[in-house]
Amino acid sequence: MFEPVIAPSGTLLGLLQRGRGDGTLHALTAPREQALAALNHCVRHDPRRDWQVENRSLYYARLYLDLDGGLEEIEQHLFDAEDLLDEGEVRTGLALSVLGHLASYGRRDALLLLRRYAASGSNWAWALDELALRDDDEGLRALAGPVLDRFPTDAEGNASLAAAVGEAFEPRPWRLWADDPRPAIATRVRAAQEQASFDRWQRQLRAPGPRPSWGVAAVLDWAERGARRGVALHEPAARCLVAVAQPDDRGTIVEAARSGPDGARCAALRYLAGTHDPLALDLIEQAAAGPCGTVADVALSAFERMRSTAAVQRARRWAGRPDALGAAAGRMLACRGGAGDRDLVLGALRAAVRGGEHDPAVLSPLVDGAGRLGIECAAPVLRHVYRETASSHLRGRTARALAATDVSFATGFAVECLWDCEESTREVAARYAETGDARVVERLRRLAADPVEVDDVQLAVRSRIGAEHPPT
């Protein structure tokens, strides 16, 4: 999958792609045609780097409602000829989720469009999951025929149907169809449900991997065979070593961590770091400086997961190094360091931002550490990360850090965070936003009454309203 192209943060499109609250606020004051064009672009071209972590659908659905936007662009996107060629769920998933939220708000046209796509679109399973949460029994029963017609009645078709039943995120339609008054539909769905359960049981019986009889050598060999196939097995292999390794196996594992083949070496390093072996830190330093990038990455990841006092002390020695090990040490201190490590954590954060780092996995622990340690002079760097990052997940963590470090947060970013795409960010805003701003009071009231808003946000809003406006 290609990386999404993100517009500059100061543009309307860039703000909407990032899911920032300012995106909604700017869209509501921009010419309607311009705002709808930017909104439709975001829905048709999913801007998220990781759609399984970041949220946008409710954010975009609310903006469609505020702009009274039509669904013609979404309809064209869903039923484009490309839908016949690209059966992956990434192309249409965001659009279908937006329609699902709009249906929850009572948009009948969104519900009908979901039904149409579930009957004939390639990503029908996603559409069916959205309908399972929002449609009535009559609407779902009407889809039984079109969905089952996708699967031939031969052995291959029945196997595909059973797989679809087993993989369904929402079981409601299938349970409804299993009790359908039409015998042909009910009989076939029940048979598919039974086959899906049997297939799941068979997979559990035939699961490849370690056996109770395996020892350390067998586990390390399994990890190495996985590496040769391009499958990373060092994590499960390390867990297996915890179960099977005896004290006299330590020498074998240390040797594998020092000079074994890549797959076995990664598993051994992960195991030694997890058990806080006295040699783990020296072996990690050696691996991080080695020629194999995979082994170095695993060594650094294993180091960052360590929780021992010795690991934190070593991190203080390594912090400031101009290499990957120094960066990992900074992240370690951000997560587990104390007040005396503030300068090292701030230096690591500044170095990452100056170096153009934008990976949320790298910046998130540093941002969290700045907030946890209350590093007030980190606020300018955190504001920069907040504005520029394309990751709404990282922006939410940055908002929490700013709440702990920036005295202007309550009257600044916290206000726009009330319209943010991430529910956790809206929750932070609900707790901190200064209610002297009329927009804040009105937004809090809307969130409290919104039937689609998540419980955590509404709880924060109501506790805030109740505290500031007690009953008389």
PDB file of C-alpha atoms in Angstrom, residues 154-389:
ATOM      1  CA  ASP A 154     -20.656 -26.384  -5.377  1.00  0.00           C
ATOM      2  CA  ALA A 155     -18.033 -27.518  -2.866  1.00  0.00           C
ATOM      3  CA  GLU A 156     -15.771 -24.535  -3.474  1.00  0.00           C
ATOM      4  CA  GLY A 157     -18.618 -22.070  -3.116  1.00  0.00           C
ATOM      5  CA  ASN A 158     -19.840 -23.640   0.096  1.00  0.00           C
ATOM      6  CA  ALA A 159     -16.315 -23.534   1.504  1.00  0.00           C
ATOM      7  CA  SER A 160     -16.056 -19.827   0.647  1.00  0.00           C
ATOM      8  CA  LEU A 161     -19.436 -19.202   2.272  1.00  0.00           C
ATOM      9  CA  ALA A 162     -18.333 -20.974   5.457  1.00  0.00           C
ATOM     10  CA  ALA A 163     -15.165 -18.852   5.501  1.00  0.00           C
ATOM     11  CA  ALA A 164     -17.236 -15.677   5.132  1.00  0.00           C
ATOM     12  CA  VAL A 165     -19.476 -16.710   8.023  1.00  0.00           C
ATOM     13  CA  GLY A 166     -16.464 -17.490  10.198  1.00  0.00           C
ATOM     14  CA  GLU A 167     -14.750 -14.177   9.418  1.00  0.00           C
ATOM     15  CA  ALA A 168     -17.822 -11.966   9.873  1.00  0.00           C
ATOM     16  CA  PHE A 169     -17.205  -9.216  12.407  1.00  0.00           C
ATOM     17  CA  GLU A 170     -20.900  -8.865  13.218  1.00  0.00           C
ATOM     18  CA  PRO A 171     -22.842 -12.174  13.406  1.00  0.00           C
ATOM     19  CA  ARG A 172     -26.335 -10.672  13.511  1.00  0.00           C
ATOM     20  CA  PRO A 173     -27.217 -11.000   9.782  1.00  0.00           C
ATOM     21  CA  TRP A 174     -26.077 -14.623   9.643  1.00  0.00           C
ATOM     22  CA  ARG A 175     -28.040 -15.550  12.763  1.00  0.00           C
ATOM     23  CA  LEU A 176     -31.089 -13.836  11.307  1.00  0.00           C
ATOM     24  CA  TRP A 177     -30.715 -15.691   8.026  1.00  0.00           C
ATOM     25  CA  ALA A 178     -30.252 -19.019   9.815  1.00  0.00           C
ATOM     26  CA  ASP A 179     -33.822 -18.574  11.106  1.00  0.00           C
ATOM     27  CA  ASP A 180     -35.160 -17.261   7.801  1.00  0.00           C
ATOM     28  CA  PRO A 181     -38.622 -18.614   6.890  1.00  0.00           C
ATOM     29  CA  ARG A 182     -37.302 -19.450   3.413  1.00  0.00           C
ATOM     30  CA  PRO A 183     -35.971 -23.021   3.730  1.00  0.00           C
ATOM     31  CA  ALA A 184     -33.338 -22.675   1.011  1.00  0.00           C
ATOM     32  CA  ILE A 185     -31.692 -19.720   2.772  1.00  0.00           C
ATOM     33  CA  ALA A 186     -31.962 -21.027   6.328  1.00  0.00           C
ATOM     34  CA  THR A 187     -30.644 -24.492   5.442  1.00  0.00           C
ATOM     35  CA  ARG A 188     -27.637 -23.144   3.571  1.00  0.00           C
ATOM     36  CA  VAL A 189     -26.665 -20.606   6.246  1.00  0.00           C
ATOM     37  CA  ARG A 190     -26.960 -23.182   9.037  1.00  0.00           C
ATOM     38  CA  ALA A 191     -24.740 -25.570   7.096  1.00  0.00           C
ATOM     39  CA  ALA A 192     -22.196 -22.777   6.601  1.00  0.00           C
ATOM     40  CA  GLN A 193     -22.240 -21.938  10.323  1.00  0.00           C
ATOM     41  CA  GLU A 194     -21.619 -25.589  11.227  1.00  0.00           C
ATOM     42  CA  GLN A 195     -18.803 -25.840   8.697  1.00  0.00           C
ATOM     43  CA  ALA A 196     -17.199 -22.623   9.962  1.00  0.00           C
ATOM     44  CA  SER A 197     -17.183 -24.002  13.520  1.00  0.00           C
ATOM     45  CA  PHE A 198     -15.736 -27.308  12.322  1.00  0.00           C
ATOM     46  CA  ASP A 199     -13.039 -25.546  10.265  1.00  0.00           C
ATOM     47  CA  ARG A 200     -12.044 -23.455  13.282  1.00  0.00           C
ATOM     48  CA  TRP A 201     -11.712 -26.614  15.373  1.00  0.00           C
ATOM     49  CA  GLN A 202      -9.641 -28.285  12.669  1.00  0.00           C
ATOM     50  CA  ARG A 203      -7.287 -25.311  12.453  1.00  0.00           C
ATOM     51  CA  GLN A 204      -6.728 -25.470  16.190  1.00  0.00           C
ATOM     52  CA  LEU A 205      -5.864 -29.162  15.955  1.00  0.00           C
ATOM     53  CA  ARG A 206      -3.488 -28.659  13.036  1.00  0.00           C
ATOM     54  CA  ALA A 207      -1.861 -25.457  14.297  1.00  0.00           C
ATOM     55  CA  PRO A 208       1.820 -25.467  13.258  1.00  0.00           C
ATOM     56  CA  GLY A 209       4.532 -24.468  15.665  1.00  0.00           C
ATOM     57  CA  PRO A 210       6.123 -25.606  18.889  1.00  0.00           C
ATOM     58  CA  ARG A 211       5.196 -28.888  20.524  1.00  0.00           C
ATOM     59  CA  PRO A 212       5.428 -29.816  24.216  1.00  0.00           C
ATOM     60  CA  SER A 213       8.347 -32.112  23.424  1.00  0.00           C
ATOM     61  CA  TRP A 214      10.480 -29.334  21.961  1.00  0.00           C
ATOM     62  CA  GLY A 215      13.632 -28.110  23.664  1.00  0.00           C
ATOM     63  CA  VAL A 216      15.738 -24.971  23.248  1.00  0.00           C
ATOM     64  CA  ALA A 217      17.456 -26.168  20.076  1.00  0.00           C
ATOM     65  CA  ALA A 218      14.143 -27.008  18.401  1.00  0.00           C
ATOM     66  CA  VAL A 219      12.651 -23.602  19.283  1.00  0.00           C
ATOM     67  CA  LEU A 220      15.678 -21.723  17.944  1.00  0.00           C
ATOM     68  CA  ASP A 221      15.592 -23.823  14.761  1.00  0.00           C
ATOM     69  CA  TRP A 222      11.883 -23.022  14.344  1.00  0.00           C
ATOM     70  CA  ALA A 223      12.609 -19.291  14.650  1.00  0.00           C
ATOM     71  CA  GLU A 224      15.400 -19.577  12.078  1.00  0.00           C
ATOM     72  CA  ARG A 225      13.238 -21.472   9.597  1.00  0.00           C
ATOM     73  CA  GLY A 226      10.626 -18.747   9.937  1.00  0.00           C
ATOM     74  CA  ALA A 227      13.217 -16.040   9.236  1.00  0.00           C
ATOM     75  CA  ARG A 228      14.282 -17.833   6.066  1.00  0.00           C
ATOM     76  CA  ARG A 229      10.657 -17.769   4.887  1.00  0.00           C
ATOM     77  CA  GLY A 230      10.401 -14.073   5.728  1.00  0.00           C
ATOM     78  CA  VAL A 231       8.169 -14.724   8.760  1.00  0.00           C
ATOM     79  CA  ALA A 232       9.250 -13.100  12.033  1.00  0.00           C
ATOM     80  CA  LEU A 233       8.838 -15.693  14.791  1.00  0.00           C
ATOM     81  CA  HIS A 234      11.233 -14.279  17.360  1.00  0.00           C
ATOM     82  CA  GLU A 235       8.450 -13.072  19.675  1.00  0.00           C
ATOM     83  CA  PRO A 236       6.581 -16.401  19.977  1.00  0.00           C
ATOM     84  CA  ALA A 237       9.910 -18.230  20.011  1.00  0.00           C
ATOM     85  CA  ALA A 238      11.076 -16.127  22.969  1.00  0.00           C
ATOM     86  CA  ARG A 239       7.875 -16.986  24.828  1.00  0.00           C
ATOM     87  CA  CYS A 240       8.486 -20.660  24.100  1.00  0.00           C
ATOM     88  CA  LEU A 241      12.017 -20.369  25.458  1.00  0.00           C
ATOM     89  CA  VAL A 242      10.603 -19.032  28.706  1.00  0.00           C
ATOM     90  CA  ALA A 243       8.594 -22.248  28.992  1.00  0.00           C
ATOM     91  CA  VAL A 244      11.246 -24.791  27.962  1.00  0.00           C
ATOM     92  CA  ALA A 245      14.653 -23.321  28.886  1.00  0.00           C
ATOM     93  CA  GLN A 246      16.487 -24.795  31.858  1.00  0.00           C
ATOM     94  CA  PRO A 247      19.415 -23.199  33.736  1.00  0.00           C
ATOM     95  CA  ASP A 248      21.926 -25.345  31.858  1.00  0.00           C
ATOM     96  CA  ASP A 249      20.542 -24.061  28.513  1.00  0.00           C
ATOM     97  CA  ARG A 250      21.760 -20.524  29.171  1.00  0.00           C
ATOM     98  CA  GLY A 251      25.083 -21.055  27.398  1.00  0.00           C
ATOM     99  CA  THR A 252      23.330 -22.254  24.247  1.00  0.00           C
ATOM    100  CA  ILE A 253      20.991 -19.270  24.233  1.00  0.00           C
ATOM    101  CA  VAL A 254      23.789 -16.753  24.899  1.00  0.00           C
ATOM    102  CA  GLU A 255      25.842 -18.198  22.064  1.00  0.00           C
ATOM    103  CA  ALA A 256      22.853 -17.969  19.717  1.00  0.00           C
ATOM    104  CA  ALA A 257      22.362 -14.326  20.744  1.00  0.00           C
ATOM    105  CA  ARG A 258      26.033 -13.580  20.115  1.00  0.00           C
ATOM    106  CA  SER A 259      26.693 -15.322  16.800  1.00  0.00           C
ATOM    107  CA  GLY A 260      23.755 -17.480  15.766  1.00  0.00           C
ATOM    108  CA  PRO A 261      21.840 -17.213  12.474  1.00  0.00           C
ATOM    109  CA  ASP A 262      19.543 -14.208  12.269  1.00  0.00           C
ATOM    110  CA  GLY A 263      16.222 -15.830  13.221  1.00  0.00           C
ATOM    111  CA  ALA A 264      17.658 -17.744  16.163  1.00  0.00           C
ATOM    112  CA  ARG A 265      19.684 -14.723  17.230  1.00  0.00           C
ATOM    113  CA  CYS A 266      16.603 -12.508  17.350  1.00  0.00           C
ATOM    114  CA  ALA A 267      14.712 -15.041  19.457  1.00  0.00           C
ATOM    115  CA  ALA A 268      17.635 -15.444  21.846  1.00  0.00           C
ATOM    116  CA  LEU A 269      18.100 -11.683  22.241  1.00  0.00           C
ATOM    117  CA  ARG A 270      14.421 -11.192  22.940  1.00  0.00           C
ATOM    118  CA  TYR A 271      14.467 -13.985  25.533  1.00  0.00           C
ATOM    119  CA  LEU A 272      17.589 -12.747  27.328  1.00  0.00           C
ATOM    120  CA  ALA A 273      16.259  -9.184  27.455  1.00  0.00           C
ATOM    121  CA  GLY A 274      12.916 -10.381  28.773  1.00  0.00           C
ATOM    122  CA  THR A 275      14.559 -12.395  31.540  1.00  0.00           C
ATOM    123  CA  HIS A 276      17.005  -9.552  32.383  1.00  0.00           C
ATOM    124  CA  ASP A 277      20.035 -11.749  31.840  1.00  0.00           C
ATOM    125  CA  PRO A 278      23.281 -10.070  33.019  1.00  0.00           C
ATOM    126  CA  LEU A 279      24.745 -10.334  29.507  1.00  0.00           C
ATOM    127  CA  ALA A 280      21.646  -9.047  27.705  1.00  0.00           C
ATOM    128  CA  LEU A 281      22.690  -5.394  27.547  1.00  0.00           C
ATOM    129  CA  ASP A 282      26.170  -6.139  26.188  1.00  0.00           C
ATOM    130  CA  LEU A 283      24.707  -8.484  23.576  1.00  0.00           C
ATOM    131  CA  ILE A 284      22.136  -5.846  22.601  1.00  0.00           C
ATOM    132  CA  GLU A 285      24.882  -3.251  22.144  1.00  0.00           C
ATOM    133  CA  GLN A 286      26.823  -5.667  19.973  1.00  0.00           C
ATOM    134  CA  ALA A 287      23.782  -6.550  17.863  1.00  0.00           C
ATOM    135  CA  ALA A 288      22.773  -2.899  17.421  1.00  0.00           C
ATOM    136  CA  ALA A 289      26.191  -2.155  15.909  1.00  0.00           C
ATOM    137  CA  GLY A 290      26.138  -5.208  13.642  1.00  0.00           C
ATOM    138  CA  PRO A 291      25.574  -5.355   9.888  1.00  0.00           C
ATOM    139  CA  CYS A 292      22.138  -7.020   9.965  1.00  0.00           C
ATOM    140  CA  GLY A 293      19.374  -4.447  10.158  1.00  0.00           C
ATOM    141  CA  THR A 294      16.746  -6.979  11.241  1.00  0.00           C
ATOM    142  CA  VAL A 295      18.816  -8.185  14.182  1.00  0.00           C
ATOM    143  CA  ALA A 296      19.647  -4.588  15.160  1.00  0.00           C
ATOM    144  CA  ASP A 297      15.969  -3.586  15.109  1.00  0.00           C
ATOM    145  CA  VAL A 298      14.981  -6.563  17.253  1.00  0.00           C
ATOM    146  CA  ALA A 299      17.802  -5.813  19.702  1.00  0.00           C
ATOM    147  CA  LEU A 300      16.699  -2.188  20.064  1.00  0.00           C
ATOM    148  CA  SER A 301      13.061  -3.196  20.494  1.00  0.00           C
ATOM    149  CA  ALA A 302      14.032  -5.750  23.135  1.00  0.00           C
ATOM    150  CA  PHE A 303      16.054  -3.115  24.967  1.00  0.00           C
ATOM    151  CA  GLU A 304      13.183  -0.634  25.034  1.00  0.00           C
ATOM    152  CA  ARG A 305      10.939  -3.264  26.626  1.00  0.00           C
ATOM    153  CA  MET A 306      13.323  -3.955  29.489  1.00  0.00           C
ATOM    154  CA  ARG A 307      12.224  -2.721  32.898  1.00  0.00           C
ATOM    155  CA  SER A 308      15.243  -3.407  35.076  1.00  0.00           C
ATOM    156  CA  THR A 309      17.214  -0.774  36.965  1.00  0.00           C
ATOM    157  CA  ALA A 310      20.321  -1.896  35.071  1.00  0.00           C
ATOM    158  CA  ALA A 311      18.607  -1.141  31.738  1.00  0.00           C
ATOM    159  CA  VAL A 312      17.668   2.372  32.840  1.00  0.00           C
ATOM    160  CA  GLN A 313      21.202   3.011  34.073  1.00  0.00           C
ATOM    161  CA  ARG A 314      22.623   1.794  30.766  1.00  0.00           C
ATOM    162  CA  ALA A 315      20.163   4.038  28.919  1.00  0.00           C
ATOM    163  CA  ARG A 316      21.606   7.040  30.751  1.00  0.00           C
ATOM    164  CA  ARG A 317      25.047   6.057  29.464  1.00  0.00           C
ATOM    165  CA  TRP A 318      23.851   5.551  25.911  1.00  0.00           C
ATOM    166  CA  ALA A 319      21.538   8.586  25.679  1.00  0.00           C
ATOM    167  CA  GLY A 320      23.017  11.297  23.509  1.00  0.00           C
ATOM    168  CA  ARG A 321      24.789   8.877  21.188  1.00  0.00           C
ATOM    169  CA  PRO A 322      24.242   9.908  17.552  1.00  0.00           C
ATOM    170  CA  ASP A 323      23.018   6.474  16.504  1.00  0.00           C
ATOM    171  CA  ALA A 324      19.981   4.224  16.790  1.00  0.00           C
ATOM    172  CA  LEU A 325      21.070   2.940  20.188  1.00  0.00           C
ATOM    173  CA  GLY A 326      21.201   6.493  21.537  1.00  0.00           C
ATOM    174  CA  ALA A 327      17.708   7.174  20.186  1.00  0.00           C
ATOM    175  CA  ALA A 328      16.398   3.978  21.786  1.00  0.00           C
ATOM    176  CA  ALA A 329      17.995   5.012  25.086  1.00  0.00           C
ATOM    177  CA  GLY A 330      16.143   8.324  24.924  1.00  0.00           C
ATOM    178  CA  ARG A 331      12.854   6.503  24.417  1.00  0.00           C
ATOM    179  CA  MET A 332      13.668   4.153  27.294  1.00  0.00           C
ATOM    180  CA  LEU A 333      14.230   7.106  29.634  1.00  0.00           C
ATOM    181  CA  ALA A 334      11.055   8.774  28.398  1.00  0.00           C
ATOM    182  CA  CYS A 335       9.111   5.700  29.484  1.00  0.00           C
ATOM    183  CA  ARG A 336      10.974   4.723  32.657  1.00  0.00           C
ATOM    184  CA  GLY A 337      13.324   7.536  33.636  1.00  0.00           C
ATOM    185  CA  GLY A 338      12.937   9.869  36.574  1.00  0.00           C
ATOM    186  CA  ALA A 339      12.916  13.615  37.108  1.00  0.00           C
ATOM    187  CA  GLY A 340      16.680  13.707  36.753  1.00  0.00           C
ATOM    188  CA  ASP A 341      16.386  12.456  33.175  1.00  0.00           C
ATOM    189  CA  ARG A 342      14.332  15.390  31.904  1.00  0.00           C
ATOM    190  CA  ASP A 343      17.205  16.973  29.991  1.00  0.00           C
ATOM    191  CA  LEU A 344      18.068  13.681  28.274  1.00  0.00           C
ATOM    192  CA  VAL A 345      14.439  13.094  27.274  1.00  0.00           C
ATOM    193  CA  LEU A 346      14.069  16.670  26.015  1.00  0.00           C
ATOM    194  CA  GLY A 347      17.282  16.300  24.021  1.00  0.00           C
ATOM    195  CA  ALA A 348      16.031  13.061  22.466  1.00  0.00           C
ATOM    196  CA  LEU A 349      12.711  14.683  21.525  1.00  0.00           C
ATOM    197  CA  ARG A 350      14.399  17.704  19.989  1.00  0.00           C
ATOM    198  CA  ALA A 351      16.879  15.532  18.098  1.00  0.00           C
ATOM    199  CA  ALA A 352      14.062  13.402  16.652  1.00  0.00           C
ATOM    200  CA  VAL A 353      12.061  16.414  15.494  1.00  0.00           C
ATOM    201  CA  ARG A 354      15.101  18.209  14.075  1.00  0.00           C
ATOM    202  CA  GLY A 355      16.029  15.046  12.207  1.00  0.00           C
ATOM    203  CA  GLY A 356      12.662  15.083  10.437  1.00  0.00           C
ATOM    204  CA  GLU A 357      11.354  12.042  12.292  1.00  0.00           C
ATOM    205  CA  HIS A 358       7.618  11.554  11.754  1.00  0.00           C
ATOM    206  CA  ASP A 359       7.080   7.899  12.669  1.00  0.00           C
ATOM    207  CA  PRO A 360       4.504   7.746  15.490  1.00  0.00           C
ATOM    208  CA  ALA A 361       6.218   4.659  16.921  1.00  0.00           C
ATOM    209  CA  VAL A 362       9.386   6.735  17.454  1.00  0.00           C
ATOM    210  CA  LEU A 363       7.818  10.001  18.604  1.00  0.00           C
ATOM    211  CA  SER A 364       5.013   8.637  20.805  1.00  0.00           C
ATOM    212  CA  PRO A 365       7.188   7.487  23.736  1.00  0.00           C
ATOM    213  CA  LEU A 366       9.137  10.747  23.666  1.00  0.00           C
ATOM    214  CA  VAL A 367       5.942  12.788  23.646  1.00  0.00           C
ATOM    215  CA  ASP A 368       4.487  10.678  26.461  1.00  0.00           C
ATOM    216  CA  GLY A 369       7.692  11.075  28.430  1.00  0.00           C
ATOM    217  CA  ALA A 370       7.653  14.848  28.107  1.00  0.00           C
ATOM    218  CA  GLY A 371       4.143  14.875  29.558  1.00  0.00           C
ATOM    219  CA  ARG A 372       4.855  12.281  32.242  1.00  0.00           C
ATOM    220  CA  LEU A 373       7.928  14.149  33.476  1.00  0.00           C
ATOM    221  CA  GLY A 374       6.239  17.566  33.165  1.00  0.00           C
ATOM    222  CA  ILE A 375       8.946  19.068  30.950  1.00  0.00           C
ATOM    223  CA  GLU A 376       7.479  22.536  30.478  1.00  0.00           C
ATOM    224  CA  CYS A 377      10.218  23.737  28.135  1.00  0.00           C
ATOM    225  CA  ALA A 378       9.211  20.919  25.750  1.00  0.00           C
ATOM    226  CA  ALA A 379       5.941  22.727  24.987  1.00  0.00           C
ATOM    227  CA  PRO A 380       7.201  24.494  21.803  1.00  0.00           C
ATOM    228  CA  VAL A 381       8.400  21.188  20.345  1.00  0.00           C
ATOM    229  CA  LEU A 382       5.157  19.480  21.326  1.00  0.00           C
ATOM    230  CA  ARG A 383       3.136  22.237  19.653  1.00  0.00           C
ATOM    231  CA  HIS A 384       5.118  21.663  16.458  1.00  0.00           C
ATOM    232  CA  VAL A 385       4.444  17.918  16.583  1.00  0.00           C
ATOM    233  CA  TYR A 386       0.764  18.587  17.263  1.00  0.00           C
ATOM    234  CA  ARG A 387       0.419  20.858  14.234  1.00  0.00           C
ATOM    235  CA  GLU A 388       2.437  18.865  11.725  1.00  0.00           C
ATOM    236  CA  THR A 389       1.915  15.178  12.415  1.00  0.00           C
TER     237      THR A 389
END
